mmCIF file of C-alpha atoms in Angstrom:
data_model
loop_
_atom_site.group_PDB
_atom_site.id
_atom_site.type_symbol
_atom_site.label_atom_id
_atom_site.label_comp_id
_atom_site.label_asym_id
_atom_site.label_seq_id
_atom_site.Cartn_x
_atom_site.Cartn_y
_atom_site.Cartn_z
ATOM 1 C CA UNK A 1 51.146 73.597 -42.587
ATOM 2 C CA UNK A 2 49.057 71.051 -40.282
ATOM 3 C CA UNK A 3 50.267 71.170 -37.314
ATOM 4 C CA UNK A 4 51.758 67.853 -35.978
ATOM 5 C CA UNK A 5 50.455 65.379 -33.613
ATOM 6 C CA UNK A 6 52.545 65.196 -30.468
ATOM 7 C CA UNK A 7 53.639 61.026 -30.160
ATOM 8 C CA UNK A 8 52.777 59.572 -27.132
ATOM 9 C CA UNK A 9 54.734 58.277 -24.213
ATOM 10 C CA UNK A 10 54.970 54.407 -23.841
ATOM 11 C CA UNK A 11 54.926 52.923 -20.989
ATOM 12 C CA UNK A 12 55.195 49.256 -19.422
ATOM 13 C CA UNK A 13 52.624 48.799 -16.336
ATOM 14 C CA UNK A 14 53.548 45.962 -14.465
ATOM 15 C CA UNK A 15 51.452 42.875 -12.148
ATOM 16 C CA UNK A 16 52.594 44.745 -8.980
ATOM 17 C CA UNK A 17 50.957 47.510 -10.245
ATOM 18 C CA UNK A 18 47.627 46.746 -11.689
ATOM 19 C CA UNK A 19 47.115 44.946 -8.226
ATOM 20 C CA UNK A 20 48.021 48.053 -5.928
ATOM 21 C CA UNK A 21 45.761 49.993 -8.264
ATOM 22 C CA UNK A 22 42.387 47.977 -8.144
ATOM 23 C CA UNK A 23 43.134 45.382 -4.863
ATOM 24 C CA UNK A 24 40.471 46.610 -2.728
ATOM 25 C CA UNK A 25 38.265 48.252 -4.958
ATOM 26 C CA UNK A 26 35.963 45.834 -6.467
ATOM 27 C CA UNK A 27 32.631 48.146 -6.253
ATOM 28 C CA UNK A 28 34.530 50.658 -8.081
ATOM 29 C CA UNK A 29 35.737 47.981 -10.903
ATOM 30 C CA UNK A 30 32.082 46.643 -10.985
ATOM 31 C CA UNK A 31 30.919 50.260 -11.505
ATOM 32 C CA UNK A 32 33.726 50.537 -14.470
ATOM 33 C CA UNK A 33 32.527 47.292 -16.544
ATOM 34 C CA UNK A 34 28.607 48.667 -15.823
ATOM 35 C CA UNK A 35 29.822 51.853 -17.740
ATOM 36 C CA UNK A 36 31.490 49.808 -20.517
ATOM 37 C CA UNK A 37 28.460 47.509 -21.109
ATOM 38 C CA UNK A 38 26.137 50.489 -21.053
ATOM 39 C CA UNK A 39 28.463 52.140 -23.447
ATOM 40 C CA UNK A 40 29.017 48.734 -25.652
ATOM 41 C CA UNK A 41 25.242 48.683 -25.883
ATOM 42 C CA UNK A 42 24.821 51.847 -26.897
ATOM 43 C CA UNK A 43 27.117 51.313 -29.964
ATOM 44 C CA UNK A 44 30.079 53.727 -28.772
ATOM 45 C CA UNK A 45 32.346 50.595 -29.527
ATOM 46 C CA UNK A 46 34.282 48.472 -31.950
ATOM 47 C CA UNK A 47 34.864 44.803 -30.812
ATOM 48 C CA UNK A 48 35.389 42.483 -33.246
ATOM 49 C CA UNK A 49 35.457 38.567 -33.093
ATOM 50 C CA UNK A 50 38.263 37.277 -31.107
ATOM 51 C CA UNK A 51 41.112 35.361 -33.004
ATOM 52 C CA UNK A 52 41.974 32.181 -31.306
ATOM 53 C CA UNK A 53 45.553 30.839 -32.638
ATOM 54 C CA UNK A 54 45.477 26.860 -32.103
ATOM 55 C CA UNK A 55 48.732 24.389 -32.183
ATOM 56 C CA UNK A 56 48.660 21.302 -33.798
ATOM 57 C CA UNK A 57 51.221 19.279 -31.627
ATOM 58 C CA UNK A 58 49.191 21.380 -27.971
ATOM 59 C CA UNK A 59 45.795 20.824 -28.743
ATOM 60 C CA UNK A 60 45.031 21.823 -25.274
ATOM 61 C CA UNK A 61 46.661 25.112 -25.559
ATOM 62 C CA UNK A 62 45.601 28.594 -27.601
ATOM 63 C CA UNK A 63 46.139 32.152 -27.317
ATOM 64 C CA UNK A 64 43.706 34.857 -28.022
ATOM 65 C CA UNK A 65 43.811 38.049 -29.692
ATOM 66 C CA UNK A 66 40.991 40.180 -28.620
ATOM 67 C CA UNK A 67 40.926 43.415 -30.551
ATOM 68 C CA UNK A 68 38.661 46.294 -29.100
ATOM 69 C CA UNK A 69 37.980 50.028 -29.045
ATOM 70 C CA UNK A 70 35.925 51.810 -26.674
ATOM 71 C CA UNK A 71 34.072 55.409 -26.852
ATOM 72 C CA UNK A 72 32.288 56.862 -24.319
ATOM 73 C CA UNK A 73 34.478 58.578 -21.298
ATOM 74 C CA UNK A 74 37.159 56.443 -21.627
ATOM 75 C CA UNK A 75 37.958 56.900 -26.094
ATOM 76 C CA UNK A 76 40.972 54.128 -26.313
ATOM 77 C CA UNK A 77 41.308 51.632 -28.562
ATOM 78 C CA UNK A 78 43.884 48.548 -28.245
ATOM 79 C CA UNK A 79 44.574 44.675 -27.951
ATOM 80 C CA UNK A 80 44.462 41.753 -25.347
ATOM 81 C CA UNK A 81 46.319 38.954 -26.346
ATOM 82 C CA UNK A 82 46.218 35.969 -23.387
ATOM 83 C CA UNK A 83 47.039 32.572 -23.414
ATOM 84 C CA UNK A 84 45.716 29.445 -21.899
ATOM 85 C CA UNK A 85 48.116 26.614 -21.516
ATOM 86 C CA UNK A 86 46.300 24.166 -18.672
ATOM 87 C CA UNK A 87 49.359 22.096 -18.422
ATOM 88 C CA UNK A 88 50.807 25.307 -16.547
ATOM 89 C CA UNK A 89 49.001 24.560 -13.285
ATOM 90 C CA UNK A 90 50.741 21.102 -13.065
ATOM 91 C CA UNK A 91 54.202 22.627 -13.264
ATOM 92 C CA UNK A 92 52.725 25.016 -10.501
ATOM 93 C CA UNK A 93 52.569 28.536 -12.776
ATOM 94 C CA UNK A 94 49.051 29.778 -13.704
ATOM 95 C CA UNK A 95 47.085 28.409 -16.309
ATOM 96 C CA UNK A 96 46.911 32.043 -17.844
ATOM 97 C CA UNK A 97 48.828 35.101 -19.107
ATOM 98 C CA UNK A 98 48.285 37.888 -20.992
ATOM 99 C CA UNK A 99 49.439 41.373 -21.602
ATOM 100 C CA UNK A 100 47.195 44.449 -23.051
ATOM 101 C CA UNK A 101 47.942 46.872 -25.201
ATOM 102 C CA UNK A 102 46.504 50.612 -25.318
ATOM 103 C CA UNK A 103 46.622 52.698 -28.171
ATOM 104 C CA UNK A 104 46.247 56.203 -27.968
ATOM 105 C CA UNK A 105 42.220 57.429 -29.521
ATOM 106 C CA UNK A 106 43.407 60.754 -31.659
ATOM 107 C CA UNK A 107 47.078 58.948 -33.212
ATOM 108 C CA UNK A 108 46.780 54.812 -32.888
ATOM 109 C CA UNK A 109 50.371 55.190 -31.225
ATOM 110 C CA UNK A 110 50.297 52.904 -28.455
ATOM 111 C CA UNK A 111 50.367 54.439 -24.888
ATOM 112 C CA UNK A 112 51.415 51.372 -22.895
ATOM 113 C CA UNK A 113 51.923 47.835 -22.239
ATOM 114 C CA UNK A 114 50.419 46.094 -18.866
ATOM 115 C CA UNK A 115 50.097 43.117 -17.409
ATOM 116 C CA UNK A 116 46.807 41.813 -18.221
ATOM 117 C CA UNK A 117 46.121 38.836 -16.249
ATOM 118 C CA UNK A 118 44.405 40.657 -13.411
ATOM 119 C CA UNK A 119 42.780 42.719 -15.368
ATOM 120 C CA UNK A 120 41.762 39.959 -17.221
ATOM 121 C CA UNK A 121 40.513 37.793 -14.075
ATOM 122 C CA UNK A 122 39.041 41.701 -12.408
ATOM 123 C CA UNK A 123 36.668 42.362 -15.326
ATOM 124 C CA UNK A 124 35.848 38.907 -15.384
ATOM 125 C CA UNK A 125 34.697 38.468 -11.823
ATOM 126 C CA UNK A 126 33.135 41.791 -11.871
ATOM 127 C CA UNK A 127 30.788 41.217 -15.105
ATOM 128 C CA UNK A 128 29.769 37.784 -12.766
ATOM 129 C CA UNK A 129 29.196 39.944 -10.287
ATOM 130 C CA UNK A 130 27.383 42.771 -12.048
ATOM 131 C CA UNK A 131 25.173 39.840 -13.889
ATOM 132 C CA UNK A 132 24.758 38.180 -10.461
ATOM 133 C CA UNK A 133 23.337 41.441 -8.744
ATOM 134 C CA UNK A 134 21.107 42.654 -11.362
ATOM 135 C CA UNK A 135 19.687 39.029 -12.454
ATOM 136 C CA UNK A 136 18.543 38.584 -8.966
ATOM 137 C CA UNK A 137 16.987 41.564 -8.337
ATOM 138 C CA UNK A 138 15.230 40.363 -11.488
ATOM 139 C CA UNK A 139 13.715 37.631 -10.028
ATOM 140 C CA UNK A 140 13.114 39.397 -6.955
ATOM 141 C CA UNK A 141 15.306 37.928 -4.152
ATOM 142 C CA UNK A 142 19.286 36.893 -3.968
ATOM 143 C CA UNK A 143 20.380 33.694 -3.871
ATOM 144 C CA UNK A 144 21.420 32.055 0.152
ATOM 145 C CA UNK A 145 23.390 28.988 -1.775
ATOM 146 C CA UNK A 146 26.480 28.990 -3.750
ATOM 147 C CA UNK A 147 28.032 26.789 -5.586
ATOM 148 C CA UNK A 148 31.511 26.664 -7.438
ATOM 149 C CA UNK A 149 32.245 24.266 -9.859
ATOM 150 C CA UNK A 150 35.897 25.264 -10.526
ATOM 151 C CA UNK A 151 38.475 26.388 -8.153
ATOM 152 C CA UNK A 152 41.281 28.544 -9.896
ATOM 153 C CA UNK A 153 41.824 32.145 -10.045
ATOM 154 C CA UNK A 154 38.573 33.393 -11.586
ATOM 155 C CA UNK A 155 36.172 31.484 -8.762
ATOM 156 C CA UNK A 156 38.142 33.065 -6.504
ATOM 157 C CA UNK A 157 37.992 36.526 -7.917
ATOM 158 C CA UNK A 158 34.173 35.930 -8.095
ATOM 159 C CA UNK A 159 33.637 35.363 -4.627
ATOM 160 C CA UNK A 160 35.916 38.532 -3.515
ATOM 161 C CA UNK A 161 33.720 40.652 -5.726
ATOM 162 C CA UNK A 162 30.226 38.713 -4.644
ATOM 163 C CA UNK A 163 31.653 39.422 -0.557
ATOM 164 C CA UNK A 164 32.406 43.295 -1.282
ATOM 165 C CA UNK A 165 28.729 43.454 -2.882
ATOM 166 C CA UNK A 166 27.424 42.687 0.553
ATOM 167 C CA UNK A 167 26.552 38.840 -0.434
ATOM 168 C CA UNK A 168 26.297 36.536 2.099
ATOM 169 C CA UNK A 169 25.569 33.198 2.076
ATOM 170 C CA UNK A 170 24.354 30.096 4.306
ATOM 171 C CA UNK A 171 26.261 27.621 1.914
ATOM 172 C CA UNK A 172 28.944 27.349 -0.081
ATOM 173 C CA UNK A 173 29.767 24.321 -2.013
ATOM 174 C CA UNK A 174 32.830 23.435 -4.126
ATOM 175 C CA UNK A 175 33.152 20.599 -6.427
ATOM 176 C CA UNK A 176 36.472 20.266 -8.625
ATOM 177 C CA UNK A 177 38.171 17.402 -10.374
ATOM 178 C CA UNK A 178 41.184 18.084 -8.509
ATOM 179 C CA UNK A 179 41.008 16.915 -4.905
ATOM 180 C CA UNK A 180 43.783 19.131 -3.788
ATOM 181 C CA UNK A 181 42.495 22.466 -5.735
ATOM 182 C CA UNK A 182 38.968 21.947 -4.014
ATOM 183 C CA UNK A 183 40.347 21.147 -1.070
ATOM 184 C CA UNK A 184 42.486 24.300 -1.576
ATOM 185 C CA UNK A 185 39.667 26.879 -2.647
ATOM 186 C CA UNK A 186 37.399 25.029 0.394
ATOM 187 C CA UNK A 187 40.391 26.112 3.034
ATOM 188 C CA UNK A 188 40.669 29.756 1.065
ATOM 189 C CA UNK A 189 36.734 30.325 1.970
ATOM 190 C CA UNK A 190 37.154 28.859 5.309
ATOM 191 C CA UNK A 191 39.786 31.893 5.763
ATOM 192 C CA UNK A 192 37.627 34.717 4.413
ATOM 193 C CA UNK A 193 35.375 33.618 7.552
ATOM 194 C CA UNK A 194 31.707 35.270 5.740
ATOM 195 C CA UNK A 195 29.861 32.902 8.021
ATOM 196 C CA UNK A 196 29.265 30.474 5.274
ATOM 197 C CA UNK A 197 29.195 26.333 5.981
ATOM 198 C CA UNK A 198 31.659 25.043 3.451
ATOM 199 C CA UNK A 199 31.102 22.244 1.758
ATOM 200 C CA UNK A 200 33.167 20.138 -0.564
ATOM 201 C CA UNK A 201 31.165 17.850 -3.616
ATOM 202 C CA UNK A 202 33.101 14.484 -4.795
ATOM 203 C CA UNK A 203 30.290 15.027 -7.756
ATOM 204 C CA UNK A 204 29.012 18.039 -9.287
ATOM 205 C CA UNK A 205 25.175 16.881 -9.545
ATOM 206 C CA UNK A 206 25.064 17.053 -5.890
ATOM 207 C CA UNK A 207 26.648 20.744 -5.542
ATOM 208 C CA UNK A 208 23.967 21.901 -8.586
ATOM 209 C CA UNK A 209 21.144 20.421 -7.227
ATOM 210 C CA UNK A 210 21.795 22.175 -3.546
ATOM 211 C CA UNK A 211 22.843 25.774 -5.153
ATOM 212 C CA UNK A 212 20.441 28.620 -6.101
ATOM 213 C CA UNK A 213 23.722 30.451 -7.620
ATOM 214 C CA UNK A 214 26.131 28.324 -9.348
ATOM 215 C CA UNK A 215 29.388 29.973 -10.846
ATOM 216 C CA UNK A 216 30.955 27.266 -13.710
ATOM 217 C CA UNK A 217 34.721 28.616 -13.696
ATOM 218 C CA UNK A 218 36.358 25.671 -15.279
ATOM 219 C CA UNK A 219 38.676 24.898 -18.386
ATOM 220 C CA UNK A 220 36.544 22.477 -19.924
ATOM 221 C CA UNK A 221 36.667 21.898 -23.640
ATOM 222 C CA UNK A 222 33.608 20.383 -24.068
ATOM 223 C CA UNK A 223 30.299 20.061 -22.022
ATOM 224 C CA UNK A 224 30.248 17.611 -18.900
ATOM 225 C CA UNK A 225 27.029 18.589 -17.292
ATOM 226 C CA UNK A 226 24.857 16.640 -19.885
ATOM 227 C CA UNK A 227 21.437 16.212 -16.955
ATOM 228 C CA UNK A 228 18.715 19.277 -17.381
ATOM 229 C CA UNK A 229 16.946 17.367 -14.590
ATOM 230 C CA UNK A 230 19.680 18.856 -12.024
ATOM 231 C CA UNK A 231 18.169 22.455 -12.807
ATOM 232 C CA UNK A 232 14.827 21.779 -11.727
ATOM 233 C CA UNK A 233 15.161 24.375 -8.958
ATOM 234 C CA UNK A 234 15.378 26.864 -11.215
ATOM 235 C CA UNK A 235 18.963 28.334 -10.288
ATOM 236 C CA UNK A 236 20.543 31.069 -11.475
ATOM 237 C CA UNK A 237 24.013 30.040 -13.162
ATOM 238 C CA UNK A 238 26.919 32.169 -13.808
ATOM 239 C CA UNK A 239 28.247 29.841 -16.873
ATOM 240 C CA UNK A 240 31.771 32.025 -17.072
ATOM 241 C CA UNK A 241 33.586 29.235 -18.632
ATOM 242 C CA UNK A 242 31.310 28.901 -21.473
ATOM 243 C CA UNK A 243 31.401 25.429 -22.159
ATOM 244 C CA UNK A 244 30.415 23.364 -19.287
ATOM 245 C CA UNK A 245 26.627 22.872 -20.254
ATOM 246 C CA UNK A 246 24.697 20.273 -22.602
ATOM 247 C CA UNK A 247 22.419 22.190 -25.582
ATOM 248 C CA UNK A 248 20.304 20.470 -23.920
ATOM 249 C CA UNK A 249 20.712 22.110 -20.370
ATOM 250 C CA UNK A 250 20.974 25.388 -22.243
ATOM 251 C CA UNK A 251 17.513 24.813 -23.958
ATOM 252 C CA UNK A 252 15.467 24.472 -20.616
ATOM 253 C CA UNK A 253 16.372 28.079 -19.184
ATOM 254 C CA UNK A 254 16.187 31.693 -19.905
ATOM 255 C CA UNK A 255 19.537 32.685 -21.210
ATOM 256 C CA UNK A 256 21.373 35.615 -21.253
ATOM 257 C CA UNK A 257 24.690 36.869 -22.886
ATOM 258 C CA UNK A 258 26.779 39.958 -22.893
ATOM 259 C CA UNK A 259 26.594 40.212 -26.736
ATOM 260 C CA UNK A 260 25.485 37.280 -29.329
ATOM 261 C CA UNK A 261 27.108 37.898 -31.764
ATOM 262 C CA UNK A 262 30.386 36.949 -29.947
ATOM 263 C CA UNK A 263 28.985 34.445 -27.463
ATOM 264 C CA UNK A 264 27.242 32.320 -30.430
ATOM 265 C CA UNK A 265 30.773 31.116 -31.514
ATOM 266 C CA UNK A 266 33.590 28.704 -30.821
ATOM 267 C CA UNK A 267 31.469 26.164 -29.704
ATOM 268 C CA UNK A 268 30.361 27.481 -26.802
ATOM 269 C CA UNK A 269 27.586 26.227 -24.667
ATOM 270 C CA UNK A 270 24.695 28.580 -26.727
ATOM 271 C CA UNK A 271 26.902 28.430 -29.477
ATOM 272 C CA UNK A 272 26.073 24.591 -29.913
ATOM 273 C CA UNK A 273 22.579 24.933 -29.026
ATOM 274 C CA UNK A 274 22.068 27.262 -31.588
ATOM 275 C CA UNK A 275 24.055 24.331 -34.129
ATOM 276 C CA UNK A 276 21.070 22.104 -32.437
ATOM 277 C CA UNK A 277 18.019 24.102 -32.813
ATOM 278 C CA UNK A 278 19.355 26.030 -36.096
ATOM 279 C CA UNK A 279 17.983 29.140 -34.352
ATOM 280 C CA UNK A 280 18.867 31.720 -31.719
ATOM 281 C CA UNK A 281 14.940 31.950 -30.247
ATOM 282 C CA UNK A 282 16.679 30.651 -27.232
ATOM 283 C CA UNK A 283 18.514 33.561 -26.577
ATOM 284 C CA UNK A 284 16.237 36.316 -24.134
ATOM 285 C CA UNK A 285 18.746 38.681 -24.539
ATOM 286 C CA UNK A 286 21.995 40.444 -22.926
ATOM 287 C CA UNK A 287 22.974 41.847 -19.997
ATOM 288 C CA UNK A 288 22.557 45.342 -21.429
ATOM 289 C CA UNK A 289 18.788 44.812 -22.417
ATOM 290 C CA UNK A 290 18.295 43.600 -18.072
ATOM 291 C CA UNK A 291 20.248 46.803 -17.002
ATOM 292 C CA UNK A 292 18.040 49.065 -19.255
ATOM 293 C CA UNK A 293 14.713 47.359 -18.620
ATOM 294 C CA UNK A 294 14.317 46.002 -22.066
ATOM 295 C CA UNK A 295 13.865 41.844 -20.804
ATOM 296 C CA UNK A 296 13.110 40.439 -17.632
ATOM 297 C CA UNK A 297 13.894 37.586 -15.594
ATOM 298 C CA UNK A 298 11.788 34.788 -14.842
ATOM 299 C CA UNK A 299 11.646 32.600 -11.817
ATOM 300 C CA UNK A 300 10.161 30.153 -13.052
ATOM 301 C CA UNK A 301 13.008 28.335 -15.031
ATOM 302 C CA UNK A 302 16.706 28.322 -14.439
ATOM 303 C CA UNK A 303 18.778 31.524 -15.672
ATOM 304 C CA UNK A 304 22.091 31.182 -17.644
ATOM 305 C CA UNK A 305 24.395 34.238 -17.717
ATOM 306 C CA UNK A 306 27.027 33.141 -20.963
ATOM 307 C CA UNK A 307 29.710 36.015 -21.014
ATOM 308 C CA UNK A 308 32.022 35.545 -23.376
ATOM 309 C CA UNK A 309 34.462 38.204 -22.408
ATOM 310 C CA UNK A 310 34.408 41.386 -24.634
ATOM 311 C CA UNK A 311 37.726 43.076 -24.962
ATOM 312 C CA UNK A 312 35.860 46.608 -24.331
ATOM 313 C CA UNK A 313 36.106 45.757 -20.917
ATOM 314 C CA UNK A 314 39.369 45.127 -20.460
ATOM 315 C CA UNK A 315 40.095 48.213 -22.434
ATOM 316 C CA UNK A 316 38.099 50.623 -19.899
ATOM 317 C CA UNK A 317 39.827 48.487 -16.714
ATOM 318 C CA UNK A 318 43.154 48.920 -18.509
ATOM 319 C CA UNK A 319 42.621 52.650 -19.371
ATOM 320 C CA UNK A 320 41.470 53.354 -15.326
ATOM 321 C CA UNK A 321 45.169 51.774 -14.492
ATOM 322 C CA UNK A 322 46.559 53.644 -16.980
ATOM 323 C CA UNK A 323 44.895 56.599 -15.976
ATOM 324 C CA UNK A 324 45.734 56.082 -11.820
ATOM 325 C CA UNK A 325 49.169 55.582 -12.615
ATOM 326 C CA UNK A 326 49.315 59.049 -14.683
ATOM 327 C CA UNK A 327 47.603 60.868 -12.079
ATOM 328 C CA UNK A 328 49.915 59.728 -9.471
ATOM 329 C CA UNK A 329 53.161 60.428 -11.307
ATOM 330 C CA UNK A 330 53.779 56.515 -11.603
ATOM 331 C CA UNK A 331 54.328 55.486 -14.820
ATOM 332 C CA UNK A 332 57.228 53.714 -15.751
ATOM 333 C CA UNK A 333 57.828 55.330 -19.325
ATOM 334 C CA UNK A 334 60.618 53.929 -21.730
ATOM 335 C CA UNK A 335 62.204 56.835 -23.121
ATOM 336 C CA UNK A 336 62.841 56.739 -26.948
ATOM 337 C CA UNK A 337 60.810 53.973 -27.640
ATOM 338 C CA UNK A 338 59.456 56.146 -30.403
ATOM 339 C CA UNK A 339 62.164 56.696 -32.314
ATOM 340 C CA UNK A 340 61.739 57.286 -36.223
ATOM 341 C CA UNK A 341 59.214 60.098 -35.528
ATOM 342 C CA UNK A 342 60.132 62.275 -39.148
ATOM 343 C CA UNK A 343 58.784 61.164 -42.219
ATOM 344 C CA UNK A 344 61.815 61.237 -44.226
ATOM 345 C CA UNK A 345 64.214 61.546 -41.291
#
């Protein structure tokens, strides 16, 4: 007789601890979602497109489904699901939640449940990061002026990971549509005391125009920053939200994605200059083909980084929890959550 596969253990990994296990540790996280992009680009991974599920009567709203499975070191496969309901942040809860799932490689039983919205906001800031550090060296010098356009959760995330990788800055500005959130984020930097003058934009022309590096971490539908003429610095852009940028800002830069397949969808940013030009020549390539050598990065134009989030990553960040937690004797595992284990009882 075969002999039969031993069911995994499920456990539930909560916010509390997802935070104890990566607070602190950003070059390690960045050094995680470098592995899983080398490993995505090497085709040791299955991500398929995202499924976003809409609602008619909260247009604003959606939740995604981002189905993943990653080879490599870390050999799990699983599911994000997060939501984005921006009328949260006015009845003072987050805009975002999510939970992801990991199933075991060798049975598809899943191993556990966590809370996903650091993860989520972790892998984010650290692909940002990772894109910010090897895009500069690109060009052959870092950025001394920042700019955030955007001031929840992710922007700051970005800046914590940007500080631990030894960036420093002369400027920072901050532009958001909210008053009280900019003024917020402005009093947050002021806090982390990096030396940096803070500066808070009423408009966002004026914080593009005096930023080398400009992180867009908004929830905007639709593009608002219509002018290519506010580029003509040639800045490198972290466009994390996607959708903040004309075609026709897209069109005058060099433009890199983490894959194209997924980031040339849902009306993102490149996805609708790709609708405009009815090609993807645009496009100089991902993030994987700059870490390997394959494309380089000019300085002579601006450079948009367009990430659309790949579920492998949150997969290897989840998995490293996971795996802490194990180590460490600290997962919280429901017991019988398995239950009808015998074929025919």
């Amino acid at each position: 007789m075969p002999p039969v596969a031993k069911a995994p253990s499920f456990a539930v990994i909560s916010g509390a601890q997802v935070h104890r296990v990566l607070d602190g540790r950003y070059r390690e996280v960045v050094g995680l979602i470098e592995t899983a992009y080398r490993v995505h680009g090497a085709g040791d991974t299955v991500n398929p497109p995202s499924y976003f599920l809409r609602f008619p009567d909260r247009p604003a709203s959606r939740i995604i489904a981002l189905p993943a499975s990653i080879g490599g070191q870390v050999r799990v496969d699983g599911l994000k699901w997060i939501s984005s309901f921006p009328e949260n942040v006015a009845a003072g809860l987050p805009r975002a939640s999510a939970v992801l799932i990991l199933n075991d490689h060798d049975t598809g039983y899943p191993l556990a449940c966590l809370e996903s919205s650091i993860i989520s906001a972790a892998r984010t800031a650290a692909s940002a990061a990772l894109a910010a550090d090897v895009l500069s060296r690109g060009r052959g010098e870092r950025p001394r002026r920042v700019g955030f356009v955007g001031t929840g959760l992710i922007a700051r995330y970005i800046h914590q990971f940007l500080a631990d990788a030894g960036w420093q800055f002369d400027e920072t500005g901050v532009h958001d549509l909210s008053a009280e959130h900019a003024a917020g984020f402005a009093g947050y930097l002021e806090r982390a005391a990096d030396g940096s003058r803070v500066t808070v934009h009423e408009r966002a022309e004026d914080l593009v125009r005096g930023s080398d590096l400009i992180v867009f971490a908004t929830i905007a539908g639709t593009p608002h920053i219509t002018d290519p003429g506010w580029f003509g610095h040639h800045p490198l852009v972290l466009h994390v939200s996607l959708r903040d940028l004309a075609p026709e800002v897209i069109l005058t830069g060099a433009n890199f994605v983490d894959d194209i397949e997924h980031c040339l969808k849902a009306d993102t940013s490149p996805h609708l200059a790709e609708q405009l030009t009815g090609g993807r020549d645009f496009i100089d390539g991902t993030l994987y083909d700059v870490l390997t050598g394959e494309r380089g990065v000019p300085a002579d134009r601006p450079v948009f980084f367009s990430p659309f989030g790949l579920g492998v990553l949150d997969l290897a960040l989840g998995k490293h929890v996971y795996d802490t937690l194990h180590a460490f004797g600290e997962l919280s595992v429901q017991p019988d959550f398995f239950h009808e284990l015998r074929r025919y009882g």
